[in-house]
């Protein structure tokens, strides 16, 4: 089959786990003998076409105030204008449609679309091509994609402007998606509760990872606790630092990997505790080594995380996960099997769990066993097979 994957970001230019997963899927499909092309945005204003690991990659630059890669550092007014232009971008619509008409793929798989705008869905359907959409976040119902108010609290009662945004998105995507997938059932249910995809086929497909060949041995002389991810408050890093500082044990370390807008504030919170170490942003290979060296990883999110790659990578490294009971996270973590869940934002509960595990390495060993075993469900082979079956079904239906 000839498969086109649309993703607003694509390696080597990455921000989060979604684009890493997209690249792995594209390369795995290529290795299975499929012809794969990717349409993504350009980090510069120059457009290009290249072949990466057998995948043909089109990098385009839809007209807007600035590129997607510069979005985080812009003032609020500029961001608002950027989002307005990104609702339905005619320039993006033409560029994507031109590529599709030239390449004539059998199926198109749209992933994160911000930067292309909703027009990407029209581009595909104008060409009469079956369309699979994978929802990696809540972009369809929230401009921020995380269902949080500006003050960081969970949004239970959207403002009028957010309802207008959601209603417009619903109208623009209605009837254009043939099959919806998401790594968590949480996201599928959340979208349907907002009247999206009520008549669309859906599949929960957890992310795929490269599994470790065997369970890794750990060292318990010092208990190493790690956080890997964005250094911003919606990820709850401040909750982790506060909980950790209350632990009196000296044979424990907290390793924080990543970068983000609240990094300096977090460093100030931790500056007089030598047990807390900030490592900055690490390249992927080095980060995977850090998972293996950790006894525990902690994901203290206060936002609706979908299905964080951090959890998958930790589990396959035989490293248990302590994580917030929110979003799609509980679909991956089972108490007393491969980790523990705690109430989002509850530093006291997190502290209690950490202290109990720190003083009882034997319980850590049992969790490590459960972590490694649970990772086996998330092989790249399973992920690839699930999408191949969807592509083939849709392609048969169009013949």
Short mmCIF file of C-alpha atoms in Angstrom, two decimals:
data_model
loop_
_atom_site.label_atom_id
_atom_site.label_comp_id
_atom_site.label_asym_id
_atom_site.label_seq_id
_atom_site.Cartn_x
_atom_site.Cartn_y
_atom_site.Cartn_z
CA UNK A 1 0.00 0.00 0.00
CA UNK A 2 0.94 3.63 -0.40
CA UNK A 3 0.38 5.42 2.91
CA UNK A 4 0.57 9.14 3.64
CA UNK A 5 1.09 10.23 7.24
CA UNK A 6 0.38 13.84 8.22
CA UNK A 7 2.08 15.13 11.37
CA UNK A 8 2.78 18.74 12.26
CA UNK A 9 6.19 17.75 13.66
CA UNK A 10 8.59 15.08 12.46
CA UNK A 11 12.17 14.11 13.41
CA UNK A 12 14.73 15.42 13.72
CA UNK A 13 12.54 18.34 14.80
CA UNK A 14 10.56 17.06 17.78
CA UNK A 15 8.86 18.44 20.89
CA UNK A 16 7.01 15.48 22.40
CA UNK A 17 6.28 11.78 22.18
CA UNK A 18 3.68 11.95 19.41
CA UNK A 19 6.12 12.77 16.64
CA UNK A 20 8.53 10.06 17.85
CA UNK A 21 5.71 7.52 17.64
CA UNK A 22 4.74 8.77 14.17
CA UNK A 23 8.31 8.35 12.91
CA UNK A 24 8.57 4.83 14.32
CA UNK A 25 5.29 3.89 12.66
CA UNK A 26 6.36 5.37 9.31
CA UNK A 27 9.69 3.53 9.37
CA UNK A 28 8.11 0.24 10.50
CA UNK A 29 5.57 0.44 7.66
CA UNK A 30 8.42 1.04 5.21
CA UNK A 31 10.28 -2.00 6.52
CA UNK A 32 7.13 -4.09 5.93
CA UNK A 33 7.24 -3.12 2.26
CA UNK A 34 4.72 -0.27 2.18
CA UNK A 35 5.50 2.99 0.38
CA UNK A 36 5.28 5.76 2.98
CA UNK A 37 5.33 9.53 2.64
CA UNK A 38 5.04 12.09 5.42
CA UNK A 39 3.71 15.64 5.17
CA UNK A 40 4.97 17.86 7.99
CA UNK A 41 5.77 21.51 8.67
CA UNK A 42 9.13 23.16 8.20
CA UNK A 43 11.05 24.61 11.17
CA UNK A 44 12.31 27.33 8.85
CA UNK A 45 10.39 29.13 6.15
CA UNK A 46 12.06 27.03 3.49
CA UNK A 47 10.18 24.05 2.09
CA UNK A 48 11.94 20.82 1.20
CA UNK A 49 11.58 17.17 0.26
CA UNK A 50 13.94 14.52 1.58
CA UNK A 51 14.14 10.79 2.25
CA UNK A 52 14.77 9.75 5.88
CA UNK A 53 15.20 6.05 6.66
CA UNK A 54 13.26 5.12 3.55
CA UNK A 55 10.41 7.58 4.22
CA UNK A 56 9.75 10.43 1.79
CA UNK A 57 9.25 13.59 3.86
CA UNK A 58 7.60 16.76 2.55
CA UNK A 59 8.24 19.79 4.78
CA UNK A 60 5.88 22.66 3.96
CA UNK A 61 5.40 26.12 5.43
CA UNK A 62 1.71 27.14 5.59
CA UNK A 63 1.21 30.90 5.80
CA UNK A 64 0.82 32.21 9.34
CA UNK A 65 2.40 34.77 11.69
CA UNK A 66 5.27 32.41 12.50
CA UNK A 67 6.13 28.71 12.33
CA UNK A 68 4.78 26.16 14.77
CA UNK A 69 8.27 25.73 16.22
CA UNK A 70 8.29 29.33 17.49
CA UNK A 71 4.85 29.17 19.11
CA UNK A 72 5.85 28.64 22.73
CA UNK A 73 7.93 31.81 23.02
CA UNK A 74 5.38 34.22 21.53
CA UNK A 75 3.22 36.70 23.53
CA UNK A 76 -0.44 35.87 24.19
CA UNK A 77 -1.78 38.31 21.57
CA UNK A 78 0.34 36.75 18.83
CA UNK A 79 -0.70 33.26 19.91
CA UNK A 80 -4.37 34.22 19.72
CA UNK A 81 -3.93 35.53 16.16
CA UNK A 82 -1.94 32.45 15.19
CA UNK A 83 -4.71 30.16 16.47
CA UNK A 84 -7.33 32.19 14.60
CA UNK A 85 -5.42 31.80 11.34
CA UNK A 86 -4.88 28.13 12.10
CA UNK A 87 -8.59 27.27 12.25
CA UNK A 88 -8.85 26.88 8.47
CA UNK A 89 -5.81 27.86 6.42
CA UNK A 90 -6.44 28.02 2.63
CA UNK A 91 -2.73 28.05 1.87
CA UNK A 92 -2.21 24.86 3.85
CA UNK A 93 -5.26 23.32 2.16
CA UNK A 94 -3.79 23.91 -1.30
CA UNK A 95 -0.29 22.72 -0.45
CA UNK A 96 -1.44 19.47 1.16
CA UNK A 97 -3.98 18.81 -1.60
CA UNK A 98 -1.36 19.36 -4.31
CA UNK A 99 0.93 16.76 -2.71
CA UNK A 100 -1.89 14.25 -2.32
CA UNK A 101 -3.00 14.67 -5.93
CA UNK A 102 0.58 14.16 -7.10
CA UNK A 103 1.30 11.16 -4.84
CA UNK A 104 -2.19 9.51 -4.88
CA UNK A 105 -1.82 7.46 -1.65
CA UNK A 106 -4.27 4.67 -0.79
CA UNK A 107 -4.92 6.06 2.69
CA UNK A 108 -4.01 9.16 4.71
CA UNK A 109 -3.30 9.01 8.44
CA UNK A 110 -3.58 12.41 10.13
CA UNK A 111 -1.94 12.89 13.53
CA UNK A 112 -1.36 16.25 15.27
CA UNK A 113 -2.61 18.86 12.81
CA UNK A 114 -1.95 22.23 14.52
CA UNK A 115 0.09 24.30 12.09
CA UNK A 116 -1.75 22.78 9.12
CA UNK A 117 -5.17 23.86 10.43
CA UNK A 118 -8.43 21.95 10.07
CA UNK A 119 -8.13 22.41 6.31
CA UNK A 120 -5.92 19.30 6.17
CA UNK A 121 -9.02 17.14 6.66
CA UNK A 122 -10.72 18.84 3.71
CA UNK A 123 -7.60 18.37 1.57
CA UNK A 124 -7.78 14.62 2.08
CA UNK A 125 -11.52 14.28 1.48
CA UNK A 126 -11.40 16.55 -1.60
CA UNK A 127 -9.10 13.92 -3.08
CA UNK A 128 -11.48 11.09 -2.17
CA UNK A 129 -8.90 9.29 -0.01
CA UNK A 130 -9.82 7.30 3.15
CA UNK A 131 -8.76 9.16 6.29
CA UNK A 132 -7.58 7.82 9.65
CA UNK A 133 -7.21 10.34 12.47
CA UNK A 134 -5.24 9.67 15.65
CA UNK A 135 -6.12 12.01 18.53
CA UNK A 136 -3.02 12.59 20.65
CA UNK A 137 -4.64 15.33 22.75
CA UNK A 138 -7.78 17.45 23.13
CA UNK A 139 -6.99 19.98 20.39
CA UNK A 140 -10.45 19.60 18.85
CA UNK A 141 -12.21 20.83 21.98
CA UNK A 142 -9.59 23.08 23.59
CA UNK A 143 -7.30 25.72 22.00
CA UNK A 144 -4.65 24.83 24.58
CA UNK A 145 -5.20 21.11 23.86
CA UNK A 146 -5.00 20.27 27.59
CA UNK A 147 -8.45 21.28 28.95
CA UNK A 148 -6.94 23.64 31.51
CA UNK A 149 -7.89 27.20 32.43
CA UNK A 150 -5.20 29.86 32.30
CA UNK A 151 -4.68 29.45 36.06
CA UNK A 152 -3.82 25.78 35.61
CA UNK A 153 -7.09 24.36 36.94
CA UNK A 154 -9.04 21.64 35.11
CA UNK A 155 -11.66 23.18 32.83
CA UNK A 156 -15.07 21.74 33.76
CA UNK A 157 -17.11 24.69 32.49
CA UNK A 158 -15.66 26.04 29.20
CA UNK A 159 -15.92 29.75 28.48
CA UNK A 160 -18.09 30.97 25.63
CA UNK A 161 -15.11 31.51 23.30
CA UNK A 162 -14.02 27.90 23.91
CA UNK A 163 -17.51 26.63 23.08
CA UNK A 164 -17.46 28.64 19.87
CA UNK A 165 -14.06 27.15 19.04
CA UNK A 166 -15.25 23.60 19.72
CA UNK A 167 -18.45 24.04 17.71
CA UNK A 168 -16.49 25.37 14.74
CA UNK A 169 -14.01 22.49 14.91
CA UNK A 170 -16.91 20.03 15.03
CA UNK A 171 -18.44 21.49 11.89
CA UNK A 172 -15.14 21.51 10.02
CA UNK A 173 -14.28 17.88 10.78
CA UNK A 174 -17.76 16.36 10.57
CA UNK A 175 -18.00 13.55 8.02
CA UNK A 176 -14.32 13.73 7.07
CA UNK A 177 -12.80 11.03 9.32
CA UNK A 178 -13.36 7.39 8.39
CA UNK A 179 -11.67 5.92 11.45
CA UNK A 180 -10.71 7.54 14.76
CA UNK A 181 -7.94 6.08 16.90
CA UNK A 182 -6.39 7.22 20.17
CA UNK A 183 -3.85 5.69 22.57
CA UNK A 184 -6.39 5.89 25.40
CA UNK A 185 -10.10 5.23 25.71
CA UNK A 186 -10.23 8.39 27.81
CA UNK A 187 -9.62 10.62 24.78
CA UNK A 188 -12.16 8.77 22.64
CA UNK A 189 -14.80 9.08 25.36
CA UNK A 190 -13.96 12.75 25.97
CA UNK A 191 -14.33 13.62 22.28
CA UNK A 192 -17.60 11.73 22.00
CA UNK A 193 -18.96 13.42 25.12
CA UNK A 194 -18.43 16.69 23.24
CA UNK A 195 -20.40 15.33 20.24
CA UNK A 196 -17.40 14.48 18.05
CA UNK A 197 -17.21 11.24 16.00
CA UNK A 198 -20.56 9.87 17.15
CA UNK A 199 -20.98 7.94 13.87
CA UNK A 200 -17.29 7.16 13.26
CA UNK A 201 -15.51 3.86 13.77
CA UNK A 202 -13.10 4.10 16.70
CA UNK A 203 -10.19 2.03 18.03
CA UNK A 204 -8.08 2.39 21.12
CA UNK A 205 -4.49 1.64 20.06
CA UNK A 206 -1.91 2.08 22.84
CA UNK A 207 1.47 3.38 21.70
CA UNK A 208 4.15 1.03 20.42
CA UNK A 209 7.67 0.80 21.82
CA UNK A 210 10.80 -1.24 21.25
CA UNK A 211 10.83 -3.77 24.08
CA UNK A 212 13.89 -4.61 26.16
CA UNK A 213 14.97 -8.25 25.65
CA UNK A 214 15.11 -8.99 29.38
CA UNK A 215 14.29 -7.54 32.76
CA UNK A 216 17.01 -5.19 33.98
CA UNK A 217 18.75 -5.50 37.34
CA UNK A 218 18.67 -2.45 39.59
CA UNK A 219 20.91 -1.04 42.32
CA UNK A 220 19.38 -0.03 45.67
CA UNK A 221 22.33 1.56 47.49
CA UNK A 222 20.79 4.89 46.54
CA UNK A 223 17.19 5.06 45.37
CA UNK A 224 17.09 7.07 42.16
CA UNK A 225 13.75 8.74 41.36
CA UNK A 226 13.34 10.40 37.96
CA UNK A 227 11.02 12.75 36.14
CA UNK A 228 11.30 13.00 32.35
CA UNK A 229 9.27 15.61 30.49
CA UNK A 230 8.36 19.24 30.12
CA UNK A 231 9.30 21.55 32.97
CA UNK A 232 5.99 23.34 33.33
CA UNK A 233 3.36 23.46 36.04
CA UNK A 234 0.70 21.53 34.15
CA UNK A 235 2.98 18.49 34.45
CA UNK A 236 2.97 18.89 38.23
CA UNK A 237 6.75 19.05 38.67
CA UNK A 238 6.24 21.45 41.58
CA UNK A 239 4.14 18.77 43.33
CA UNK A 240 6.97 16.25 42.98
CA UNK A 241 9.61 18.67 44.29
CA UNK A 242 7.51 19.59 47.33
CA UNK A 243 6.78 15.95 48.14
CA UNK A 244 10.42 14.92 47.71
CA UNK A 245 11.77 17.71 49.93
CA UNK A 246 9.72 16.38 52.85
CA UNK A 247 11.51 13.03 52.65
CA UNK A 248 14.33 12.93 55.21
CA UNK A 249 16.22 9.94 53.81
CA UNK A 250 19.68 10.95 52.53
CA UNK A 251 20.19 7.89 50.30
CA UNK A 252 17.75 9.04 47.70
CA UNK A 253 18.08 11.29 44.66
CA UNK A 254 15.56 13.08 42.45
CA UNK A 255 16.69 13.43 38.84
CA UNK A 256 14.78 15.91 36.69
CA UNK A 257 15.22 15.71 32.91
CA UNK A 258 13.79 18.21 30.44
CA UNK A 259 13.27 21.89 29.81
CA UNK A 260 10.34 24.28 29.91
CA UNK A 261 8.91 27.66 30.81
CA UNK A 262 8.90 27.03 34.59
CA UNK A 263 12.39 25.55 34.78
CA UNK A 264 13.96 28.44 36.71
CA UNK A 265 11.12 28.50 39.24
CA UNK A 266 11.53 24.76 39.84
CA UNK A 267 15.28 25.19 40.34
CA UNK A 268 14.64 27.87 42.98
CA UNK A 269 12.25 25.51 44.77
CA UNK A 270 15.04 22.91 44.90
CA UNK A 271 18.16 25.05 45.23
CA UNK A 272 19.02 24.20 48.86
CA UNK A 273 18.47 20.44 48.49
CA UNK A 274 21.59 18.78 46.99
CA UNK A 275 19.61 15.54 46.45
CA UNK A 276 17.66 17.18 43.59
CA UNK A 277 19.57 17.22 40.31
CA UNK A 278 18.51 18.99 37.10
CA UNK A 279 20.00 17.36 34.01
CA UNK A 280 18.46 19.58 31.33
CA UNK A 281 17.32 18.24 27.98
CA UNK A 282 18.90 14.95 26.92
CA UNK A 283 18.98 13.33 23.52
CA UNK A 284 16.76 10.30 23.27
CA UNK A 285 19.44 7.61 23.57
CA UNK A 286 20.84 9.15 26.75
CA UNK A 287 17.35 9.57 28.18
CA UNK A 288 16.58 5.87 27.63
CA UNK A 289 19.76 5.02 29.58
CA UNK A 290 18.49 7.19 32.42
CA UNK A 291 15.24 5.20 32.62
CA UNK A 292 17.28 2.04 33.05
CA UNK A 293 19.33 3.56 35.85
CA UNK A 294 16.24 4.74 37.75
CA UNK A 295 14.43 2.84 40.51
CA UNK A 296 11.22 4.84 40.05
CA UNK A 297 9.83 7.36 37.63
CA UNK A 298 7.17 9.86 38.65
CA UNK A 299 4.60 11.54 36.39
CA UNK A 300 2.69 14.03 38.60
CA UNK A 301 0.52 15.59 35.86
CA UNK A 302 -2.37 17.84 36.81
CA UNK A 303 -3.62 17.97 33.19
CA UNK A 304 -5.47 15.34 31.17
CA UNK A 305 -2.52 13.40 29.80
CA UNK A 306 -3.56 11.06 27.00
CA UNK A 307 -1.07 8.18 27.07
CA UNK A 308 2.39 9.51 27.97
CA UNK A 309 5.37 7.96 26.20
CA UNK A 310 7.30 8.38 29.47
CA UNK A 311 5.24 5.59 31.03
CA UNK A 312 5.82 3.15 28.17
CA UNK A 313 9.56 3.79 28.14
CA UNK A 314 9.78 3.44 31.90
CA UNK A 315 7.91 0.13 31.94
CA UNK A 316 10.08 -1.48 29.28
CA UNK A 317 13.12 -0.38 31.31
CA UNK A 318 11.76 -2.41 34.26
CA UNK A 319 11.14 0.84 36.13
CA UNK A 320 7.87 1.23 38.05
CA UNK A 321 5.84 4.43 37.64
CA UNK A 322 4.12 6.62 40.22
CA UNK A 323 1.60 8.78 38.37
CA UNK A 324 -1.45 10.97 38.77
CA UNK A 325 -4.86 9.34 38.54
CA UNK A 326 -5.98 11.49 35.61
CA UNK A 327 -6.73 11.28 31.89
CA UNK A 328 -5.55 8.10 30.19
CA UNK A 329 -2.82 7.36 32.76
CA UNK A 330 -4.87 4.85 34.83
CA UNK A 331 -5.22 2.72 31.69
CA UNK A 332 -1.47 2.04 31.89
CA UNK A 333 -0.72 1.88 35.63
CA UNK A 334 -2.11 -0.73 38.01
CA UNK A 335 -1.59 -0.21 41.75
CA UNK A 336 0.86 -2.65 43.32
CA UNK A 337 1.64 -4.25 39.95
CA UNK A 338 3.69 -1.85 37.81
CA UNK A 339 3.47 1.26 39.98
CA UNK A 340 0.99 3.34 41.95
CA UNK A 341 -1.53 6.08 41.24
CA UNK A 342 -2.18 9.13 43.40
CA UNK A 343 -4.61 12.02 43.36
CA UNK A 344 -3.41 14.83 41.04
CA UNK A 345 -1.74 17.62 42.99
CA UNK A 346 -1.71 15.66 46.27
CA UNK A 347 1.89 15.98 47.45
CA UNK A 348 1.14 14.28 50.81
CA UNK A 349 -0.12 11.10 49.12
CA UNK A 350 2.85 11.10 46.75
CA UNK A 351 5.24 11.57 49.68
CA UNK A 352 3.72 8.63 51.56
CA UNK A 353 4.06 6.29 48.57
CA UNK A 354 7.64 7.37 47.92
CA UNK A 355 8.67 6.90 51.55
CA UNK A 356 7.12 3.44 51.72
CA UNK A 357 8.93 2.27 48.58
CA UNK A 358 12.24 3.87 49.52
CA UNK A 359 12.42 1.98 52.81
CA UNK A 360 11.28 -1.32 51.25
CA UNK A 361 13.41 -2.29 48.21
CA UNK A 362 11.76 -5.73 48.11
CA UNK A 363 8.47 -4.10 47.12
CA UNK A 364 10.36 -2.23 44.40
CA UNK A 365 11.60 -5.55 42.99
CA UNK A 366 8.04 -6.83 42.69
CA UNK A 367 6.95 -3.65 40.94
CA UNK A 368 9.90 -3.96 38.55
CA UNK A 369 8.73 -7.42 37.58
CA UNK A 370 5.21 -6.13 36.96
CA UNK A 371 6.54 -3.17 34.98
CA UNK A 372 8.56 -5.35 32.63
CA UNK A 373 5.71 -7.82 32.14
CA UNK A 374 3.13 -5.12 31.44
CA UNK A 375 5.36 -3.52 28.79
CA UNK A 376 5.04 -6.62 26.59
CA UNK A 377 1.52 -5.53 25.55
CA UNK A 378 2.91 -2.40 23.91
CA UNK A 379 5.28 -3.82 21.31
CA UNK A 380 5.87 -1.96 18.07
CA UNK A 381 4.69 -5.08 16.25
CA UNK A 382 1.25 -4.85 17.89
CA UNK A 383 1.05 -1.13 17.10
CA UNK A 384 2.00 -1.67 13.47
CA UNK A 385 -0.43 -4.56 13.01
CA UNK A 386 -3.36 -2.56 14.43
CA UNK A 387 -2.87 0.25 11.92
CA UNK A 388 -2.14 -2.06 9.00
CA UNK A 389 -5.50 -3.74 9.58
CA UNK A 390 -7.31 -0.39 9.60
CA UNK A 391 -5.53 0.83 6.45
CA UNK A 392 -6.29 -2.39 4.60
CA UNK A 393 -9.95 -2.38 5.66
CA UNK A 394 -10.44 1.19 4.44
CA UNK A 395 -8.58 0.53 1.23
CA UNK A 396 -10.73 -2.54 0.47
CA UNK A 397 -13.86 -0.48 1.07
CA UNK A 398 -12.79 2.03 -1.62
CA UNK A 399 -11.95 -0.54 -4.30
#
